[in-house]
PDB file of N, CA and C in Angstrom:
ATOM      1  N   UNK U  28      20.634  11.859   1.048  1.00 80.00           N
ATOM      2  CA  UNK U  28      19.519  12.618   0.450  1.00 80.00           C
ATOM      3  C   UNK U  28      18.744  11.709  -0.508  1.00 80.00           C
ATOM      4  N   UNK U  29      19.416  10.593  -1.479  1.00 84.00           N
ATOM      5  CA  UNK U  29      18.898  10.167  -2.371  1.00 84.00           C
ATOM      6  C   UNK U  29      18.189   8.932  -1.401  1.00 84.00           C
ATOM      7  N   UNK U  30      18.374   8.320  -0.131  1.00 89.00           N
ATOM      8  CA  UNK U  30      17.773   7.034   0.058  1.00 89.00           C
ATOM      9  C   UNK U  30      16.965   7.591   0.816  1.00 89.00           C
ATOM     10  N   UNK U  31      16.990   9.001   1.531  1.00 89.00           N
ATOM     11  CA  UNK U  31      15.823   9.707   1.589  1.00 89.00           C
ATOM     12  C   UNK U  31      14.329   9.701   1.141  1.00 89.00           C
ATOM     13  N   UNK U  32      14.595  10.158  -0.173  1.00 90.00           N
ATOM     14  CA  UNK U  32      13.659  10.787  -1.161  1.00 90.00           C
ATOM     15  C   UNK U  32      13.364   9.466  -1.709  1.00 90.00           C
ATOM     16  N   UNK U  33      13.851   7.571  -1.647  1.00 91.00           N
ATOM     17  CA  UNK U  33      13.609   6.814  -2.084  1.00 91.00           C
ATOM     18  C   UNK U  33      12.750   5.998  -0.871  1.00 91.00           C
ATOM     19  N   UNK U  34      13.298   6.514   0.331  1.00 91.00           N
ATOM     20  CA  UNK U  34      12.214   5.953   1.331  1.00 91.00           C
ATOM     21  C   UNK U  34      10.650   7.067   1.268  1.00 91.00           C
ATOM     22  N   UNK U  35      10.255   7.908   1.226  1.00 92.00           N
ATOM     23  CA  UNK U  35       9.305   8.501   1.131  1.00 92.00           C
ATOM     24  C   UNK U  35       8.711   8.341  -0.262  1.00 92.00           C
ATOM     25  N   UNK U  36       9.072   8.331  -1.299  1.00 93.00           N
ATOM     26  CA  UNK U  36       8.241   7.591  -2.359  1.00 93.00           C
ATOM     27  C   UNK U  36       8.153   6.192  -1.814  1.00 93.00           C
ATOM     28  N   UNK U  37       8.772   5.417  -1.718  1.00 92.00           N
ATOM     29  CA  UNK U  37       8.131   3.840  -1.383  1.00 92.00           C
ATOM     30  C   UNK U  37       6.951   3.850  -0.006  1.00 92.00           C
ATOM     31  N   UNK U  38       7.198   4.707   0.986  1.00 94.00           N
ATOM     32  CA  UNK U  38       6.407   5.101   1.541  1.00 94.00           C
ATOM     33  C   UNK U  38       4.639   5.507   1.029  1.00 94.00           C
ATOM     34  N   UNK U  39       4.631   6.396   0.026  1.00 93.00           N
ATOM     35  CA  UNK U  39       3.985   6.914  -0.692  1.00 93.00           C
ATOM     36  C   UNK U  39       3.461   5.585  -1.178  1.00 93.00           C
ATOM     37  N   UNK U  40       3.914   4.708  -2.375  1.00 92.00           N
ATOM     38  CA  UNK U  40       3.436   3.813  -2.992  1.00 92.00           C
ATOM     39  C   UNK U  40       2.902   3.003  -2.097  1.00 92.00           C
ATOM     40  N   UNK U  41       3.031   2.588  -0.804  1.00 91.00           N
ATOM     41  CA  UNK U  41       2.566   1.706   0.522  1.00 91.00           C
ATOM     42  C   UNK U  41       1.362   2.184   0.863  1.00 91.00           C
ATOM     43  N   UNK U  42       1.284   3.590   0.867  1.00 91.00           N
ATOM     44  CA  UNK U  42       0.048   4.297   1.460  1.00 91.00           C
ATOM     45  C   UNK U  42      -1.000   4.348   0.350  1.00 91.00           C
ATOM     46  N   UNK U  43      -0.431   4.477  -0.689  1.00 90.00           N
ATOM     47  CA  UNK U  43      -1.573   4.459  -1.980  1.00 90.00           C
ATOM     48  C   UNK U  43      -2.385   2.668  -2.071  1.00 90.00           C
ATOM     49  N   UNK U  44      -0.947   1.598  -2.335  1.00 86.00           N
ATOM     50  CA  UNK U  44      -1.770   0.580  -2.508  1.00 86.00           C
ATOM     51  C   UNK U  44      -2.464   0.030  -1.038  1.00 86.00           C
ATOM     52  N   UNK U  45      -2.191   0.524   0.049  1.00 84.00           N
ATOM     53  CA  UNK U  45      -3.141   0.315   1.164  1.00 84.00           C
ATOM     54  C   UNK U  45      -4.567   1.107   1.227  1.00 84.00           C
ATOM     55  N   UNK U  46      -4.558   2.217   0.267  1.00 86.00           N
ATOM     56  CA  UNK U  46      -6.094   2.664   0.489  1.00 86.00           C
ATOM     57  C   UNK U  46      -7.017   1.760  -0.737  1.00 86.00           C
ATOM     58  N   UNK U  47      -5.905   1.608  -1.921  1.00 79.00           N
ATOM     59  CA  UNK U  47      -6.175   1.041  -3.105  1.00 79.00           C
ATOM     60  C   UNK U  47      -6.921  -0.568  -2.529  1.00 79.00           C
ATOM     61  N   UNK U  48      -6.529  -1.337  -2.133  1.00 75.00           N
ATOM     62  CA  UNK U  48      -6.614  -2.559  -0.889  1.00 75.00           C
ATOM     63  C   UNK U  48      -7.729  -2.589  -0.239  1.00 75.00           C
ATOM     64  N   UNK U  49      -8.148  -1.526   0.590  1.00 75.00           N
ATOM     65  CA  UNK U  49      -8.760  -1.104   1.641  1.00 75.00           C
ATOM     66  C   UNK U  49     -10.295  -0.622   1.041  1.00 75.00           C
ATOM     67  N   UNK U  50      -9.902  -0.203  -0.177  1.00 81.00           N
ATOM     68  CA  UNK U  50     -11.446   0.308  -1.098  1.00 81.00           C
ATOM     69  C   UNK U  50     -11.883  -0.863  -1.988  1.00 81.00           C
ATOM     70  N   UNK U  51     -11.021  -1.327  -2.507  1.00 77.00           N
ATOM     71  CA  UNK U  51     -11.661  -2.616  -3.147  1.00 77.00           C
ATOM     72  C   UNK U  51     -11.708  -4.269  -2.177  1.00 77.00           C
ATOM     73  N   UNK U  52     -13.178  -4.493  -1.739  1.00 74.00           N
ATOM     74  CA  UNK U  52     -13.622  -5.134  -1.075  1.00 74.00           C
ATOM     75  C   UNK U  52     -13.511  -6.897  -1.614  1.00 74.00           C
ATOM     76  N   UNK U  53     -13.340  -6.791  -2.856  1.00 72.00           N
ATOM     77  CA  UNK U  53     -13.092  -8.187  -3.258  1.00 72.00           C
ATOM     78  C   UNK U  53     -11.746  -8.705  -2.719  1.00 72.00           C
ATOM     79  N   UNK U  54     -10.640  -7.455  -3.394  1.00 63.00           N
ATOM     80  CA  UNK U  54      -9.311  -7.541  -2.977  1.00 63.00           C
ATOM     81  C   UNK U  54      -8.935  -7.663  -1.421  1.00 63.00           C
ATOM     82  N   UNK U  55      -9.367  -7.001  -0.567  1.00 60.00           N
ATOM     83  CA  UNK U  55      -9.765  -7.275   0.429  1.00 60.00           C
ATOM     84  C   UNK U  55     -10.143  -8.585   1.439  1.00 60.00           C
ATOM     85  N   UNK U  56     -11.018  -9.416   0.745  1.00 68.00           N
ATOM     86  CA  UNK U  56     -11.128 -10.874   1.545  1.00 68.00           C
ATOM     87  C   UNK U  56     -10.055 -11.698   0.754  1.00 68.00           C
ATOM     88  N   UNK U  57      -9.595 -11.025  -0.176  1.00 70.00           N
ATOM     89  CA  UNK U  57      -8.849 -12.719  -1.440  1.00 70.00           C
ATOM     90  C   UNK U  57      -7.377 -12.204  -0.037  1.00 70.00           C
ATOM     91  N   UNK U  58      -7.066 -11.163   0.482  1.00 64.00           N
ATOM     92  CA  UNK U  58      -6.012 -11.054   1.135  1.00 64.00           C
ATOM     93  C   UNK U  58      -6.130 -11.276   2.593  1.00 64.00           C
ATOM     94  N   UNK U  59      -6.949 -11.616   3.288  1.00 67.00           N
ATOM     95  CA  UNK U  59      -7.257 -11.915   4.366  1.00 67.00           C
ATOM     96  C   UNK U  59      -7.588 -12.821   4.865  1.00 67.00           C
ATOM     97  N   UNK U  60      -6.925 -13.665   5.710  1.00 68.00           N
ATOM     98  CA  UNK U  60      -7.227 -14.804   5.985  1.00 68.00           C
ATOM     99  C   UNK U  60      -8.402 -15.619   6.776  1.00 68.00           C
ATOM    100  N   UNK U  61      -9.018 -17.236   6.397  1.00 62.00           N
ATOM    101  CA  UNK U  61     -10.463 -17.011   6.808  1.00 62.00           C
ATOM    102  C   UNK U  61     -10.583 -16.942   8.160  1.00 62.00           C
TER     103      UNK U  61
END
């Protein structure tokens, strides 16, 4: 139950800093290769 509820928050935090990533366009090329 507990590595559960620790995979779906880390889940969660993955999906947040991927929209977080995905909206900021600077962050965006500094992570992408040329």
């Amino acid at each position: 139950l507990i590595e559960h509820f620790f995979m779906s928050q880390m889940k969660q935090v993955a999906v947040f800093h991927l929209s977080c990533i995905s909206r900021n366009p600077l962050m965006n090329m500094r992570l992408t290769p040329p």
